Amino acid sequence: MKLSKTLYLVLAIVFLSVSTFGQKVNDKIHLIENDLNHWDKSKNKKWSLKERMAFYNVNAVSIAVIKDYKIEWIKAYGYADRSEKKLATTQTLFQAASISKSFNSLAILKLVEEGKLGLDDDINTYLKEWKFPYDSISKGKKITIAHLLNHTAGLSVGGFQGYAKGEKLPTTIETLDGLKPSNSNAVRSIFEPGLKFQYSGGGTTITQLILENTTEAKYEDYLLNNVLTPLGMSNSSFNQPPAKEKENILATGYNIDKEVVGKYHIYPEKAAAGLWTNPTDLSKYIIETQLSLLGKSNKILSKEMSVKRLDTNFGVFLNDFNGVKYFGHSGGNEGFVCYYVGSFEDGNGVVVMTNGRVSTIINEIVNSIASVNNWKNYPLESQKESISLTIRKESQSNIDKGIALYKNLKENKSNEYNFSNESELNQLGYEFLRDANLESAIKIFSLNVNEFPNSSNVYDSRGEAYFNKKEYLLSKSDYLKVLELEPTNQNAKEMLLKIDELLKK
């Protein structure tokens, strides 16, 4: 059969358009891979993605970019498991950590739209075998589901550390009451509900129990059938631990250059930290949220509820950059860090997932992609080098020389390194703490105390190190300082009780 000249011309135009589009996308990927900081004119040297992964000791990075409400490109780099030489692919699953809370909010709000839950009702209305123990701190005010979803319930327990394989896992009620084998404190009021923002994974765990009490289904089953499957997230799951058949595509977690014992931790606090997924699946969620805001899709929620969800920070965080809004959430579990962001308009977004513990590389990738795709009003901030990673090698060799290097760089090159974030030194201190190098940990934490004397967190960290060293009086002094700076700190109160009991013996 002969093709007409007109058809030949049409096919040629289509082929040329597809080829041109593909080339443009490849050019963008090449820029990200080879000139990550192309947008930052303050840098004298180009950063390649491979170089930055090496600098940050990140074994794998997986990226999905969204443009015009579609996945523009996806790609994975590095090793899902370094010792096994298992390469990361776009199918590799990572722990989404606190990004789980975005999906928890979808599930809870779906039940609200179905009339099974009320956003402004007292949470004890829906709790059966366990009730929240109100006390005088609540000042007679009741905690609502809305409070739990946007972290205004005034509750303790910010996050969870997970459990190594083989450890006994607590029930949800044991977690909420801080009872063994739970490794976290009890979830209790630290100030009255509705007063202010206080991030609480503990509060999110209460919604996990509410969902199971209301639906009479396992949390992971309800989320699979009512959220993940409708979104087309076929590779994702809230199973903790993950199913055996998924083992070959799971990433191994790393704390800097050390593999997490057992390759990953298990998180029975599923609503707060239990999702396993990849950027491809997460992109489907972002796109659905964007389309739902426009009233063009309602796979989970109506347009009205989607708008309310974002405007009130239910399971997401909202940023308004000079009138242009973006929604997103970050996550960090033992050995994993990740982040997603999506625009309210124009259909832009990105997901970055890693099996490392350094979020700075994610910021660099997101900034580069936002620049390449011309995101409206997205702030591109010049990235300073990590001071903790810069002094890490010297500190491991000789802690005093590492601290001397820190002081020298601060005096002579303060504009080039990040000295303004207390988490820099805290991260290094905890690396020494995990390795049971208590002397070095205490020296780094003490440096942090000197640098940030008005932060309760730096005293809390050093207090923990002193406690592990059985220097109970010094530990007590630090925890008393924590309470001086932050009177509602529940962990400090509980640690002081433990210390007093030990000092009596």
Coordinates of N, CA and C in Angstrom, one line a residue, residues 9 23 30 62 76 79 90 109 121 125 154 157 169 177 214 220 297 309 314 333 352 405 465:
L9 N 4.2 13.5 5.2 CA 4.6 14.8 5.8 C 4.2 14.9 7.2
Q23 N 15.2 15.2 22.8 CA 16.5 15.8 22.9 C 16.5 16.9 24.0
H30 N 21.2 16.0 31.2 CA 22.7 16.2 31.1 C 23.1 17.3 32.0
S62 N 17.4 8.7 43.5 CA 16.4 8.4 42.5 C 15.5 9.6 42.3
A76 N 17.5 6.8 38.1 CA 18.2 6.4 39.3 C 19.7 6.3 39.1
Y79 N 24.1 3.0 43.9 CA 23.8 1.6 44.4 C 22.7 1.6 45.4
T90 N 14.9 2.7 38.6 CA 13.6 3.5 38.9 C 12.6 2.6 39.6
L109 N -9.0 12.0 55.5 CA -10.0 12.9 54.9 C -11.0 12.2 54.0
D121 N -14.3 16.8 65.8 CA -14.8 16.0 67.0 C -13.6 15.7 67.9
T125 N -13.9 10.2 70.7 CA -15.2 9.8 70.1 C -14.9 8.6 69.2
G154 N -0.6 19.9 70.2 CA 0.2 20.1 71.4 C 0.7 18.8 72.1
V157 N 6.5 13.6 71.3 CA 7.1 12.6 70.4 C 7.1 13.1 68.9
L169 N 8.3 -6.0 68.2 CA 7.6 -4.8 67.8 C 6.5 -4.5 68.7
D177 N 1.5 4.7 74.7 CA 1.7 4.8 76.1 C 3.2 4.7 76.5
T214 N -12.1 2.7 63.2 CA -13.2 3.1 62.4 C -13.5 2.1 61.3
E220 N -2.4 -1.0 56.9 CA -1.8 -1.2 55.6 C -2.7 -1.6 54.5
S297 N -9.8 15.7 38.6 CA -9.7 14.3 39.1 C -10.2 14.2 40.5
R309 N -7.3 20.5 52.3 CA -6.2 19.7 52.8 C -4.9 20.5 52.7
F314 N -2.9 19.8 56.1 CA -3.2 18.5 56.6 C -2.3 17.5 55.9
N333 N 14.1 8.6 57.7 CA 14.2 7.4 58.6 C 15.6 7.0 58.7
V352 N 12.7 13.4 45.1 CA 14.0 12.9 45.2 C 14.1 12.0 46.4
L405 N 40.1 22.5 62.8 CA 39.7 22.8 61.4 C 38.4 23.6 61.4
A465 N 24.6 11.9 75.5 CA 26.0 11.3 75.4 C 26.5 11.1 76.8

